[in-house]
mmCIF file of C-alpha atoms and ligand atoms in Angstrom:
data_model
loop_
_atom_site.group_PDB
_atom_site.id
_atom_site.type_symbol
_atom_site.label_atom_id
_atom_site.label_comp_id
_atom_site.label_asym_id
_atom_site.label_seq_id
_atom_site.Cartn_x
_atom_site.Cartn_y
_atom_site.Cartn_z
ATOM 1 C CA UNK A 1 16.527 -15.407 -77.433
ATOM 2 C CA UNK A 2 19.383 -16.833 -75.533
ATOM 3 C CA UNK A 3 22.917 -16.278 -76.667
ATOM 4 C CA UNK A 4 25.470 -19.142 -77.014
ATOM 5 C CA UNK A 5 29.169 -18.630 -76.980
ATOM 6 C CA UNK A 6 31.014 -21.736 -78.384
ATOM 7 C CA UNK A 7 34.044 -22.780 -80.365
ATOM 8 C CA UNK A 8 33.508 -24.869 -83.436
ATOM 9 C CA UNK A 9 36.483 -26.288 -85.232
ATOM 10 C CA UNK A 10 38.681 -23.671 -83.764
ATOM 11 C CA UNK A 11 36.411 -20.755 -84.513
ATOM 12 C CA UNK A 12 34.655 -18.774 -81.773
ATOM 13 C CA UNK A 13 31.004 -18.041 -82.380
ATOM 14 C CA UNK A 14 28.470 -15.929 -80.330
ATOM 15 C CA UNK A 15 24.971 -16.498 -81.684
ATOM 16 C CA UNK A 16 21.401 -15.956 -80.694
ATOM 17 C CA UNK A 17 19.456 -19.212 -80.978
ATOM 18 C CA UNK A 18 15.900 -20.293 -80.320
ATOM 19 C CA UNK A 19 15.800 -22.345 -76.920
ATOM 20 C CA UNK A 20 14.512 -25.495 -78.825
ATOM 21 C CA UNK A 21 16.974 -25.468 -81.706
ATOM 22 C CA UNK A 22 18.866 -28.731 -81.844
ATOM 23 C CA UNK A 23 22.706 -28.684 -81.862
ATOM 24 C CA UNK A 24 22.683 -30.644 -85.127
ATOM 25 C CA UNK A 25 20.452 -28.124 -86.740
ATOM 26 C CA UNK A 26 22.622 -25.238 -85.393
ATOM 27 C CA UNK A 27 25.713 -26.955 -86.917
ATOM 28 C CA UNK A 28 24.153 -27.737 -90.246
ATOM 29 C CA UNK A 29 21.829 -24.766 -90.853
ATOM 30 C CA UNK A 30 23.498 -21.830 -89.081
ATOM 31 C CA UNK A 31 27.197 -22.732 -89.589
ATOM 32 C CA UNK A 32 26.716 -24.736 -92.895
ATOM 33 C CA UNK A 33 28.681 -27.603 -91.479
ATOM 34 C CA UNK A 34 26.754 -30.277 -93.320
ATOM 35 C CA UNK A 35 29.163 -33.086 -92.886
ATOM 36 C CA UNK A 36 27.276 -33.800 -89.723
ATOM 37 C CA UNK A 37 24.313 -35.930 -90.958
ATOM 38 C CA UNK A 38 20.820 -36.723 -89.642
ATOM 39 C CA UNK A 39 19.772 -40.309 -90.312
ATOM 40 C CA UNK A 40 17.030 -41.266 -87.778
ATOM 41 C CA UNK A 41 14.785 -38.191 -87.380
ATOM 42 C CA UNK A 42 16.451 -37.167 -84.089
ATOM 43 C CA UNK A 43 15.904 -40.431 -82.173
ATOM 44 C CA UNK A 44 19.566 -40.938 -81.226
ATOM 45 C CA UNK A 45 19.770 -44.437 -82.900
ATOM 46 C CA UNK A 46 21.742 -43.987 -86.076
ATOM 47 C CA UNK A 47 24.857 -42.054 -84.874
ATOM 48 C CA UNK A 48 25.228 -40.016 -88.154
ATOM 49 C CA UNK A 49 25.105 -36.798 -86.206
ATOM 50 C CA UNK A 50 28.080 -37.635 -83.969
ATOM 51 C CA UNK A 51 30.474 -34.813 -83.101
ATOM 52 C CA UNK A 52 32.985 -34.125 -80.346
ATOM 53 C CA UNK A 53 32.023 -32.017 -77.388
ATOM 54 C CA UNK A 54 35.019 -31.061 -75.432
ATOM 55 C CA UNK A 55 36.834 -34.090 -77.101
ATOM 56 C CA UNK A 56 34.073 -36.696 -76.386
ATOM 57 C CA UNK A 57 31.766 -38.156 -78.940
ATOM 58 C CA UNK A 58 28.177 -37.108 -78.544
ATOM 59 C CA UNK A 59 25.077 -37.267 -80.732
ATOM 60 C CA UNK A 60 24.312 -33.687 -81.770
ATOM 61 C CA UNK A 61 20.592 -34.606 -82.428
ATOM 62 C CA UNK A 62 20.134 -35.335 -78.669
ATOM 63 C CA UNK A 63 21.354 -31.904 -77.523
ATOM 64 C CA UNK A 64 20.081 -28.445 -77.729
ATOM 65 C CA UNK A 65 22.356 -25.684 -79.109
ATOM 66 C CA UNK A 66 22.015 -23.768 -75.826
ATOM 67 C CA UNK A 67 23.513 -26.772 -74.064
ATOM 68 C CA UNK A 68 26.658 -26.384 -76.072
ATOM 69 C CA UNK A 69 27.218 -22.845 -74.501
ATOM 70 C CA UNK A 70 30.768 -22.500 -73.296
ATOM 71 C CA UNK A 71 31.969 -25.664 -74.841
ATOM 72 C CA UNK A 72 34.357 -26.707 -77.603
ATOM 73 C CA UNK A 73 33.026 -28.687 -80.550
ATOM 74 C CA UNK A 74 34.711 -30.500 -83.362
ATOM 75 C CA UNK A 75 32.751 -31.726 -86.441
ATOM 76 C CA UNK A 76 33.959 -33.942 -89.234
ATOM 77 C CA UNK A 77 35.123 -30.810 -91.034
ATOM 78 C CA UNK A 78 37.527 -30.137 -88.231
ATOM 79 C CA UNK A 79 38.767 -33.636 -87.676
ATOM 80 C CA UNK A 80 41.665 -33.587 -90.183
ATOM 81 C CA UNK A 81 44.226 -30.907 -90.832
ATOM 82 C CA UNK A 82 46.097 -30.818 -94.222
ATOM 83 C CA UNK A 83 46.437 -34.563 -94.161
ATOM 84 C CA UNK A 84 44.008 -37.356 -93.386
ATOM 85 C CA UNK A 85 44.057 -38.779 -89.878
ATOM 86 C CA UNK A 86 45.303 -42.406 -89.525
ATOM 87 C CA UNK A 87 41.614 -43.509 -89.095
ATOM 88 C CA UNK A 88 40.503 -41.588 -92.279
ATOM 89 C CA UNK A 89 43.512 -43.052 -94.163
ATOM 90 C CA UNK A 90 42.617 -46.565 -92.972
ATOM 91 C CA UNK A 91 38.856 -46.045 -93.966
ATOM 92 C CA UNK A 92 40.168 -45.154 -97.514
ATOM 93 C CA UNK A 93 42.529 -47.932 -97.864
ATOM 94 C CA UNK A 94 40.107 -50.631 -96.511
ATOM 95 C CA UNK A 95 37.217 -49.426 -98.562
ATOM 96 C CA UNK A 96 35.290 -48.832 -95.340
ATOM 97 C CA UNK A 97 32.386 -46.932 -96.938
ATOM 98 C CA UNK A 98 30.071 -47.209 -99.742
ATOM 99 C CA UNK A 99 27.358 -44.397 -99.883
ATOM 100 C CA UNK A 100 29.302 -42.555 -97.023
ATOM 101 C CA UNK A 101 26.238 -41.304 -95.185
ATOM 102 C CA UNK A 102 27.207 -42.872 -91.846
ATOM 103 C CA UNK A 103 30.944 -42.228 -92.278
ATOM 104 C CA UNK A 104 31.359 -38.840 -90.589
ATOM 105 C CA UNK A 105 29.575 -40.048 -87.440
ATOM 106 C CA UNK A 106 31.605 -43.308 -87.413
ATOM 107 C CA UNK A 107 34.898 -41.460 -87.752
ATOM 108 C CA UNK A 108 33.909 -39.068 -84.917
ATOM 109 C CA UNK A 109 32.770 -41.917 -82.632
ATOM 110 C CA UNK A 110 35.823 -44.204 -83.521
ATOM 111 C CA UNK A 111 38.362 -41.436 -83.205
ATOM 112 C CA UNK A 112 37.170 -40.859 -79.546
ATOM 113 C CA UNK A 113 37.032 -44.613 -79.021
ATOM 114 C CA UNK A 114 40.685 -45.017 -80.166
ATOM 115 C CA UNK A 115 41.891 -42.274 -77.812
ATOM 116 C CA UNK A 116 40.369 -44.347 -74.907
ATOM 117 C CA UNK A 117 41.171 -47.775 -76.380
ATOM 118 C CA UNK A 118 44.454 -47.680 -78.183
ATOM 119 C CA UNK A 119 44.684 -51.428 -78.648
ATOM 120 C CA UNK A 120 41.070 -52.703 -79.149
ATOM 121 C CA UNK A 121 39.943 -56.198 -79.810
ATOM 122 C CA UNK A 122 37.609 -56.825 -82.766
ATOM 123 C CA UNK A 123 34.854 -57.374 -80.214
ATOM 124 C CA UNK A 124 35.511 -54.186 -78.479
ATOM 125 C CA UNK A 125 35.460 -52.317 -81.805
ATOM 126 C CA UNK A 126 32.104 -53.853 -82.680
ATOM 127 C CA UNK A 127 30.740 -52.953 -79.250
ATOM 128 C CA UNK A 128 32.012 -49.385 -79.742
ATOM 129 C CA UNK A 129 30.205 -49.169 -83.079
ATOM 130 C CA UNK A 130 26.835 -50.217 -81.594
ATOM 131 C CA UNK A 131 25.589 -46.655 -81.642
ATOM 132 C CA UNK A 132 26.422 -46.238 -85.522
ATOM 133 C CA UNK A 133 24.087 -47.643 -88.169
ATOM 134 C CA UNK A 134 25.531 -48.516 -91.626
ATOM 135 C CA UNK A 135 23.220 -49.768 -94.179
ATOM 136 C CA UNK A 136 25.891 -50.480 -96.810
ATOM 137 C CA UNK A 137 29.138 -52.068 -95.688
ATOM 138 C CA UNK A 138 28.179 -54.895 -93.397
ATOM 139 C CA UNK A 139 30.806 -53.500 -90.968
ATOM 140 C CA UNK A 140 33.583 -55.857 -91.827
ATOM 141 C CA UNK A 141 35.734 -53.233 -93.642
ATOM 142 C CA UNK A 142 34.845 -50.612 -90.919
ATOM 143 C CA UNK A 143 36.157 -52.880 -88.241
ATOM 144 C CA UNK A 144 39.223 -53.825 -90.286
ATOM 145 C CA UNK A 145 40.063 -50.094 -90.718
ATOM 146 C CA UNK A 146 39.605 -49.252 -87.058
ATOM 147 C CA UNK A 147 41.879 -52.036 -86.119
ATOM 148 C CA UNK A 148 44.458 -50.815 -88.616
ATOM 149 C CA UNK A 149 44.144 -47.269 -87.589
ATOM 150 C CA UNK A 150 44.897 -48.283 -83.942
ATOM 151 C CA UNK A 151 48.013 -50.209 -85.017
ATOM 152 C CA UNK A 152 49.219 -47.177 -86.997
ATOM 153 C CA UNK A 153 48.472 -44.871 -84.099
ATOM 154 C CA UNK A 154 50.528 -47.078 -81.785
ATOM 155 C CA UNK A 155 53.373 -46.546 -84.278
ATOM 156 C CA UNK A 156 53.431 -50.164 -85.531
ATOM 157 C CA UNK A 157 54.326 -50.771 -89.131
HETATM 158 S S1 FES E 1 20.448 -38.229 -86.273
HETATM 159 FE FE1 FES E 1 21.363 -38.307 -84.321
HETATM 160 S S2 FES E 1 21.444 -40.440 -83.831
HETATM 161 FE FE2 FES E 1 20.415 -40.297 -85.762
HETATM 162 S S1 FES E 2 28.455 -46.482 -96.110
HETATM 163 FE FE1 FES E 2 26.328 -46.214 -96.595
HETATM 164 S S2 FES E 2 25.260 -46.083 -94.619
HETATM 165 FE FE2 FES E 2 27.401 -46.628 -94.235
#
């Protein structure tokens, strides 16, 4: 079996993995990082499995674990330190989740989105969310939180 060497949430791993093991399964089953969800039977449509690969949001159900060899991964467990990120805080304050199943993927996607789009319009946020399905919220509160987080991250009151 091939050996993958990678960093996940700041910890180095060196693991033997089957060639066909999906990255999402490696994270959930091997590393017990179950905050990365699976919502669409590995079709790449729901976004619940979104993580950061070298800082960029990717869907971990569309990658093999061996493709992460040599890369740095952040999962939802590694997103915050001792305090919530501005995006997480905004989600909490704006009641931007109900069941929460989609939330880790949305937070990973939108934190990358805000890094590249520090002052997004509502339209841009909605386009940025196109790869994340939420069955509960209707998106209004999610969009509101992303807009508010952008404002906070720009240092505006
Ligand atoms: S589980 Fe990866 S996009 Fe749905
Ligand atoms: S909060 Fe339930 S799917 Fe999004």
